[in-house]
PDB file of C-alpha atoms in Angstrom:
ATOM      1  CA  ARG A   1      -1.775  22.567 -25.632  1.00  0.00           C
ATOM      2  CA  ALA A   2       1.726  22.680 -24.167  1.00  0.00           C
ATOM      3  CA  LEU A   3       0.404  24.280 -20.933  1.00  0.00           C
ATOM      4  CA  ALA A   4      -2.336  21.710 -20.685  1.00  0.00           C
ATOM      5  CA  GLU A   5       0.114  18.849 -21.052  1.00  0.00           C
ATOM      6  CA  LEU A   6       2.422  20.395 -18.393  1.00  0.00           C
ATOM      7  CA  PHE A   7      -0.478  20.683 -16.020  1.00  0.00           C
ATOM      8  CA  ALA A   8      -1.412  17.008 -16.597  1.00  0.00           C
ATOM      9  CA  ILE A   9       2.192  15.820 -16.163  1.00  0.00           C
ATOM     10  CA  ILE A  10       2.423  17.648 -12.887  1.00  0.00           C
ATOM     11  CA  HIS A  11      -0.840  16.306 -11.682  1.00  0.00           C
ATOM     12  CA  THR A  12       0.071  12.789 -12.858  1.00  0.00           C
ATOM     13  CA  ALA A  13       3.356  12.930 -10.935  1.00  0.00           C
ATOM     14  CA  TYR A  14       1.990  14.062  -7.552  1.00  0.00           C
ATOM     15  CA  SER A  15      -1.364  12.301  -7.406  1.00  0.00           C
ATOM     16  CA  ASP A  16      -2.380   8.686  -7.189  1.00  0.00           C
ATOM     17  CA  ARG A  17      -5.700   9.643  -8.776  1.00  0.00           C
ATOM     18  CA  PRO A  18      -6.283  10.130 -12.528  1.00  0.00           C
ATOM     19  CA  TYR A  19      -6.207  13.669 -13.909  1.00  0.00           C
ATOM     20  CA  VAL A  20      -9.717  15.194 -13.896  1.00  0.00           C
ATOM     21  CA  ASP A  21     -10.098  18.779 -15.105  1.00  0.00           C
ATOM     22  CA  ARG A  22     -12.362  20.819 -12.879  1.00  0.00           C
ATOM     23  CA  ASP A  23     -11.325  24.435 -12.967  1.00  0.00           C
ATOM     24  CA  LEU A  24      -9.911  25.123 -16.487  1.00  0.00           C
ATOM     25  CA  ALA A  25     -11.916  27.457 -18.658  1.00  0.00           C
ATOM     26  CA  ALA A  26     -14.373  25.992 -21.206  1.00  0.00           C
ATOM     27  CA  LYS A  27     -12.050  26.620 -24.070  1.00  0.00           C
ATOM     28  CA  THR A  28      -9.235  24.784 -22.355  1.00  0.00           C
ATOM     29  CA  ARG A  29     -11.433  21.902 -21.445  1.00  0.00           C
ATOM     30  CA  HIS A  30     -12.524  21.655 -25.094  1.00  0.00           C
ATOM     31  CA  MET A  31      -8.813  21.563 -26.141  1.00  0.00           C
ATOM     32  CA  LEU A  32      -8.000  18.789 -23.656  1.00  0.00           C
ATOM     33  CA  ARG A  33     -10.952  16.719 -24.937  1.00  0.00           C
ATOM     34  CA  GLU A  34      -9.558  17.150 -28.432  1.00  0.00           C
ATOM     35  CA  HIS A  35      -6.173  15.787 -27.248  1.00  0.00           C
ATOM     36  CA  SER A  36      -7.324  13.036 -24.986  1.00  0.00           C
ATOM     37  CA  ALA A  37      -3.863  11.451 -24.862  1.00  0.00           C
ATOM     38  CA  THR A  38      -3.015  14.209 -22.461  1.00  0.00           C
ATOM     39  CA  TYR A  39      -4.879  12.383 -19.774  1.00  0.00           C
ATOM     40  CA  ASN A  40      -2.664   9.255 -20.110  1.00  0.00           C
ATOM     41  CA  LEU A  41       0.731  10.944 -20.010  1.00  0.00           C
ATOM     42  CA  ASP A  42       3.342   8.927 -18.111  1.00  0.00           C
ATOM     43  CA  LEU A  43       6.461   9.958 -16.294  1.00  0.00           C
ATOM     44  CA  PRO A  44       9.758   8.901 -17.834  1.00  0.00           C
ATOM     45  CA  GLY A  45      10.407   5.224 -16.932  1.00  0.00           C
ATOM     46  CA  ALA A  46       6.878   4.627 -15.720  1.00  0.00           C
ATOM     47  CA  ILE A  47       5.995   1.046 -14.811  1.00  0.00           C
ATOM     48  CA  HIS A  48       2.487  -0.243 -15.218  1.00  0.00           C
ATOM     49  CA  LYS A  49       2.981  -3.666 -13.491  1.00  0.00           C
ATOM     50  CA  LEU A  50       5.033  -4.170 -10.407  1.00  0.00           C
ATOM     51  CA  GLY A  51       7.066  -7.346 -11.091  1.00  0.00           C
ATOM     52  CA  PRO A  52      10.674  -8.424 -10.584  1.00  0.00           C
ATOM     53  CA  GLU A  53      11.814  -7.272 -14.115  1.00  0.00           C
ATOM     54  CA  GLU A  54       9.949  -4.032 -13.957  1.00  0.00           C
ATOM     55  CA  LEU A  55      11.435  -3.231 -10.471  1.00  0.00           C
ATOM     56  CA  ARG A  56      14.926  -4.065 -11.701  1.00  0.00           C
ATOM     57  CA  ALA A  57      14.575  -1.971 -14.737  1.00  0.00           C
ATOM     58  CA  LEU A  58      13.414   0.995 -12.703  1.00  0.00           C
ATOM     59  CA  LYS A  59      16.325   0.716 -10.287  1.00  0.00           C
ATOM     60  CA  GLN A  60      18.765   0.577 -13.210  1.00  0.00           C
ATOM     61  CA  SER A  61      17.165   3.437 -15.226  1.00  0.00           C
ATOM     62  CA  ASP A  62      18.858   6.728 -15.754  1.00  0.00           C
ATOM     63  CA  THR A  63      15.793   8.740 -14.519  1.00  0.00           C
ATOM     64  CA  THR A  64      16.254  11.033 -11.492  1.00  0.00           C
ATOM     65  CA  ASP A  65      15.632   9.781  -8.007  1.00  0.00           C
ATOM     66  CA  THR A  66      12.636  12.091  -7.741  1.00  0.00           C
ATOM     67  CA  VAL A  67      10.958  10.439 -10.782  1.00  0.00           C
ATOM     68  CA  LYS A  68      11.764   7.004  -9.433  1.00  0.00           C
ATOM     69  CA  VAL A  69      10.097   7.902  -6.210  1.00  0.00           C
ATOM     70  CA  LEU A  70       6.982   9.090  -8.027  1.00  0.00           C
ATOM     71  CA  ASN A  71       6.873   6.105 -10.291  1.00  0.00           C
ATOM     72  CA  LEU A  72       7.157   3.670  -7.295  1.00  0.00           C
ATOM     73  CA  ARG A  73       4.528   5.573  -5.407  1.00  0.00           C
ATOM     74  CA  LYS A  74       2.030   5.206  -8.253  1.00  0.00           C
ATOM     75  CA  ALA A  75       2.949   1.624  -8.991  1.00  0.00           C
ATOM     76  CA  LEU A  76       2.453   0.588  -5.378  1.00  0.00           C
ATOM     77  CA  ALA A  77      -0.924   2.419  -5.275  1.00  0.00           C
ATOM     78  CA  SER A  78      -1.949   0.522  -8.403  1.00  0.00           C
ATOM     79  CA  ALA A  79      -0.754  -2.833  -7.098  1.00  0.00           C
ATOM     80  CA  VAL A  80      -2.761  -2.387  -3.854  1.00  0.00           C
ATOM     81  CA  GLN A  81      -5.884  -1.232  -5.723  1.00  0.00           C
ATOM     82  CA  ASP A  82      -5.616  -4.195  -8.130  1.00  0.00           C
ATOM     83  CA  ALA A  83      -4.834  -6.782  -5.415  1.00  0.00           C
ATOM     84  CA  GLY A  84      -8.344  -7.912  -4.783  1.00  0.00           C
ATOM     85  CA  ALA A  85      -8.000 -10.895  -2.448  1.00  0.00           C
ATOM     86  CA  LYS A  86      -4.531 -10.215  -1.066  1.00  0.00           C
ATOM     87  CA  PRO A  87      -4.828  -8.951   2.534  1.00  0.00           C
ATOM     88  CA  TYR A  88      -1.095  -8.472   3.014  1.00  0.00           C
ATOM     89  CA  LEU A  89      -1.021  -5.728   0.417  1.00  0.00           C
ATOM     90  CA  ILE A  90      -3.283  -3.602   2.620  1.00  0.00           C
ATOM     91  CA  SER A  91      -0.535  -3.237   5.162  1.00  0.00           C
ATOM     92  CA  ILE A  92       1.931  -2.311   2.400  1.00  0.00           C
ATOM     93  CA  GLY A  93      -0.575   0.238   1.004  1.00  0.00           C
ATOM     94  CA  GLU A  94      -0.858   1.897   4.481  1.00  0.00           C
ATOM     95  CA  ARG A  95       2.904   2.197   4.881  1.00  0.00           C
ATOM     96  CA  ALA A  96       3.107   3.589   1.289  1.00  0.00           C
ATOM     97  CA  GLU A  97       0.548   6.268   2.157  1.00  0.00           C
ATOM     98  CA  ALA A  98       2.434   7.163   5.362  1.00  0.00           C
ATOM     99  CA  LEU A  99       5.647   7.349   3.474  1.00  0.00           C
ATOM    100  CA  ALA A 100       4.154   9.593   0.873  1.00  0.00           C
ATOM    101  CA  LYS A 101       3.067  12.026   3.609  1.00  0.00           C
ATOM    102  CA  LEU A 102       6.544  12.066   5.111  1.00  0.00           C
ATOM    103  CA  TYR A 103       8.017  12.854   1.764  1.00  0.00           C
ATOM    104  CA  GLU A 104       5.494  15.508   0.919  1.00  0.00           C
ATOM    105  CA  ASP A 105       6.178  17.153   4.337  1.00  0.00           C
ATOM    106  CA  ARG A 106       9.872  16.978   3.626  1.00  0.00           C
ATOM    107  CA  VAL A 107      10.591  14.906   6.655  1.00  0.00           C
ATOM    108  CA  LEU A 108      12.365  12.476   4.296  1.00  0.00           C
ATOM    109  CA  THR A 109      14.827  13.447   1.632  1.00  0.00           C
ATOM    110  CA  THR A 110      14.333  12.085  -1.900  1.00  0.00           C
ATOM    111  CA  GLN A 111      17.086   9.545  -1.411  1.00  0.00           C
ATOM    112  CA  GLN A 112      15.634   8.384   1.949  1.00  0.00           C
ATOM    113  CA  ALA A 113      12.116   8.016   0.393  1.00  0.00           C
ATOM    114  CA  LEU A 114      13.548   6.091  -2.584  1.00  0.00           C
ATOM    115  CA  ILE A 115      15.200   3.594  -0.350  1.00  0.00           C
ATOM    116  CA  GLU A 116      11.940   3.052   1.626  1.00  0.00           C
ATOM    117  CA  TYR A 117       9.819   2.827  -1.515  1.00  0.00           C
ATOM    118  CA  GLU A 118      12.160   0.288  -3.071  1.00  0.00           C
ATOM    119  CA  LYS A 119      11.766  -1.772   0.105  1.00  0.00           C
ATOM    120  CA  LEU A 120       8.010  -1.745  -0.155  1.00  0.00           C
ATOM    121  CA  ALA A 121       8.115  -2.538  -3.786  1.00  0.00           C
ATOM    122  CA  GLN A 122      10.435  -5.482  -3.166  1.00  0.00           C
ATOM    123  CA  GLU A 123       8.130  -6.739  -0.413  1.00  0.00           C
ATOM    124  CA  THR A 124       5.263  -6.425  -2.854  1.00  0.00           C
ATOM    125  CA  VAL A 125       7.070  -8.454  -5.449  1.00  0.00           C
ATOM    126  CA  ASP A 126       8.311 -11.082  -3.025  1.00  0.00           C
ATOM    127  CA  GLY A 127       5.127 -11.422  -1.042  1.00  0.00           C
ATOM    128  CA  GLU A 128       3.462 -14.304  -2.907  1.00  0.00           C
ATOM    129  CA  ALA A 129       6.637 -16.396  -2.980  1.00  0.00           C
ATOM    130  CA  GLU A 130       7.145 -15.856   0.693  1.00  0.00           C
ATOM    131  CA  ARG A 131       3.575 -16.802   1.490  1.00  0.00           C
ATOM    132  CA  GLU A 132       3.893 -20.016  -0.412  1.00  0.00           C
ATOM    133  CA  SER A 133       7.309 -20.853   1.205  1.00  0.00           C
ATOM    134  CA  LEU A 134       5.628 -20.345   4.656  1.00  0.00           C
ATOM    135  CA  GLY A 135       2.688 -22.537   3.729  1.00  0.00           C
ATOM    136  CA  MET A 136       0.218 -19.865   4.730  1.00  0.00           C
ATOM    137  CA  ASP A 137      -3.142 -18.954   3.324  1.00  0.00           C
ATOM    138  CA  GLU A 138      -3.953 -15.375   2.322  1.00  0.00           C
ATOM    139  CA  ASN A 139      -5.485 -14.456   5.663  1.00  0.00           C
ATOM    140  CA  THR A 140      -2.590 -15.951   7.793  1.00  0.00           C
ATOM    141  CA  TYR A 141      -0.031 -14.261   5.596  1.00  0.00           C
ATOM    142  CA  GLY A 142      -1.767 -10.914   5.934  1.00  0.00           C
ATOM    143  CA  ILE A 143      -1.625 -11.225   9.745  1.00  0.00           C
ATOM    144  CA  TYR A 144       2.001 -12.364   9.567  1.00  0.00           C
ATOM    145  CA  VAL A 145       2.963  -9.195   7.582  1.00  0.00           C
ATOM    146  CA  VAL A 146       1.203  -6.931  10.120  1.00  0.00           C
ATOM    147  CA  LEU A 147       2.989  -8.662  13.039  1.00  0.00           C
ATOM    148  CA  ARG A 148       6.381  -8.477  11.283  1.00  0.00           C
ATOM    149  CA  ASN A 149       6.013  -4.782  10.657  1.00  0.00           C
ATOM    150  CA  GLN A 150       4.990  -4.096  14.248  1.00  0.00           C
ATOM    151  CA  LYS A 151       7.920  -6.247  15.534  1.00  0.00           C
ATOM    152  CA  PRO A 152      10.853  -5.774  13.314  1.00  0.00           C
ATOM    153  CA  ASP A 153      13.149  -7.908  15.476  1.00  0.00           C
ATOM    154  CA  GLY A 154      11.261 -10.956  14.396  1.00  0.00           C
ATOM    155  CA  VAL A 155       7.855 -12.795  14.777  1.00  0.00           C
ATOM    156  CA  ALA A 156       7.113 -16.542  14.829  1.00  0.00           C
ATOM    157  CA  PRO A 157       5.007 -17.681  11.871  1.00  0.00           C
ATOM    158  CA  GLN A 158       3.068 -19.832  14.322  1.00  0.00           C
ATOM    159  CA  ASP A 159       1.854 -16.719  16.064  1.00  0.00           C
ATOM    160  CA  ALA A 160       0.143 -15.672  12.833  1.00  0.00           C
ATOM    161  CA  ARG A 161      -1.435 -19.065  12.446  1.00  0.00           C
ATOM    162  CA  ASP A 162      -2.749 -18.927  16.017  1.00  0.00           C
ATOM    163  CA  ILE A 163      -4.177 -15.535  15.558  1.00  0.00           C
ATOM    164  CA  ASN A 164      -5.823 -16.528  12.294  1.00  0.00           C
ATOM    165  CA  ALA A 165      -7.460 -19.488  14.203  1.00  0.00           C
ATOM    166  CA  THR A 166      -8.824 -16.883  16.662  1.00  0.00           C
ATOM    167  CA  PHE A 167     -10.344 -14.881  13.820  1.00  0.00           C
ATOM    168  CA  GLN A 168     -12.013 -18.020  12.480  1.00  0.00           C
ATOM    169  CA  ARG A 169     -13.855 -18.511  15.798  1.00  0.00           C
ATOM    170  CA  PHE A 170     -15.535 -15.130  15.270  1.00  0.00           C
ATOM    171  CA  PRO A 171     -16.561 -15.218  11.634  1.00  0.00           C
ATOM    172  CA  ASP A 172     -19.124 -12.405  12.053  1.00  0.00           C
ATOM    173  CA  PHE A 173     -17.052 -10.025  14.044  1.00  0.00           C
ATOM    174  CA  GLN A 174     -17.439  -7.299  11.422  1.00  0.00           C
ATOM    175  CA  TRP A 175     -21.222  -7.252  11.753  1.00  0.00           C
ATOM    176  CA  THR A 176     -21.933  -8.539  15.246  1.00  0.00           C
ATOM    177  CA  SER A 177     -20.964  -6.259  18.157  1.00  0.00           C
ATOM    178  CA  GLU A 178     -20.633  -9.190  20.575  1.00  0.00           C
ATOM    179  CA  GLN A 179     -18.286 -11.155  18.395  1.00  0.00           C
ATOM    180  CA  ASN A 180     -16.297  -7.967  17.752  1.00  0.00           C
ATOM    181  CA  ARG A 181     -15.881  -7.273  21.493  1.00  0.00           C
ATOM    182  CA  GLN A 182     -14.920 -10.910  22.114  1.00  0.00           C
ATOM    183  CA  LEU A 183     -12.405 -11.048  19.337  1.00  0.00           C
ATOM    184  CA  ARG A 184     -10.781  -7.772  20.389  1.00  0.00           C
ATOM    185  CA  ALA A 185     -10.486  -9.019  24.002  1.00  0.00           C
ATOM    186  CA  GLU A 186      -8.751 -12.232  22.844  1.00  0.00           C
ATOM    187  CA  LEU A 187      -6.435 -10.383  20.495  1.00  0.00           C
ATOM    188  CA  TYR A 188      -5.467  -8.040  23.389  1.00  0.00           C
ATOM    189  CA  GLY A 189      -4.501 -11.059  25.404  1.00  0.00           C
ATOM    190  CA  VAL A 190      -2.521 -12.705  22.665  1.00  0.00           C
ATOM    191  CA  LEU A 191      -0.799  -9.634  21.249  1.00  0.00           C
ATOM    192  CA  ASN A 192       0.386  -8.237  24.479  1.00  0.00           C
ATOM    193  CA  GLY A 193       3.032 -11.053  24.659  1.00  0.00           C
ATOM    194  CA  ILE A 194       3.984 -10.491  21.027  1.00  0.00           C
ATOM    195  CA  VAL A 195       4.142  -6.730  20.390  1.00  0.00           C
ATOM    196  CA  GLY A 196       3.988  -5.315  23.951  1.00  0.00           C
ATOM    197  CA  ALA A 197       1.504  -2.940  25.578  1.00  0.00           C
ATOM    198  CA  GLU A 198       2.716   0.072  23.616  1.00  0.00           C
ATOM    199  CA  LYS A 199       1.743  -1.310  20.209  1.00  0.00           C
ATOM    200  CA  LEU A 200      -1.066  -3.413  21.515  1.00  0.00           C
ATOM    201  CA  MET A 201      -4.075  -1.271  20.377  1.00  0.00           C
ATOM    202  CA  ASP A 202      -2.619  -0.209  17.074  1.00  0.00           C
ATOM    203  CA  THR A 203      -1.732  -3.701  16.147  1.00  0.00           C
ATOM    204  CA  THR A 204      -5.162  -5.022  17.084  1.00  0.00           C
ATOM    205  CA  ASN A 205      -6.844  -2.401  14.931  1.00  0.00           C
ATOM    206  CA  ARG A 206      -4.603  -3.162  11.970  1.00  0.00           C
ATOM    207  CA  LEU A 207      -5.423  -6.816  12.197  1.00  0.00           C
ATOM    208  CA  MET A 208      -9.184  -6.232  12.598  1.00  0.00           C
ATOM    209  CA  ASN A 209      -9.145  -3.888   9.569  1.00  0.00           C
ATOM    210  CA  LEU A 210      -7.510  -6.487   7.297  1.00  0.00           C
ATOM    211  CA  ARG A 211      -9.637  -7.657   4.409  1.00  0.00           C
ATOM    212  CA  ARG A 212     -10.337 -11.314   5.102  1.00  0.00           C
ATOM    213  CA  VAL A 213     -10.973 -13.789   2.182  1.00  0.00           C
TER     214      VAL A 213
END
């Protein structure tokens, strides 16, 4: 049982997906079924809801930086999956996945990854309050977050509102090739003056891939 639990803990730490036994021998699978709690093992200091108090507690906990990174990674993945109608979290989820790859490839140290994960977690926690303070609906705020990430030196909230109005003129762009083409052309024209030619295509793709509600 100890070996089975160790395997489950390791899998839990390094995967955003639940532990599913595929290759263990029949005897070991039977043992795991007898001890089903193994499938629900948590890392020390695990958080199951990403809120202000939970984030503060994680930052102040005495767990290692590595464990904090793994806990934040799983918490962010869970927040994005549970988000439903919150388009801005899609952008956060994409950045969290990119960050995970950089960390796994050892491009970032644990300390560097922790700093970036904490920023993403804070952005997730603060997002709803910021959206309300800006007076934006879910779609406009999702656009605003994408623009802000593509242009860190600052973006005007009105730009996001104008782009959302453009989307509203092409409600069937996801299913109609003509509307898709027209919307893309208009976004190119607007975004060139906001993010520049270098980020034009990437920003357009990110906006068109946002979940609209």
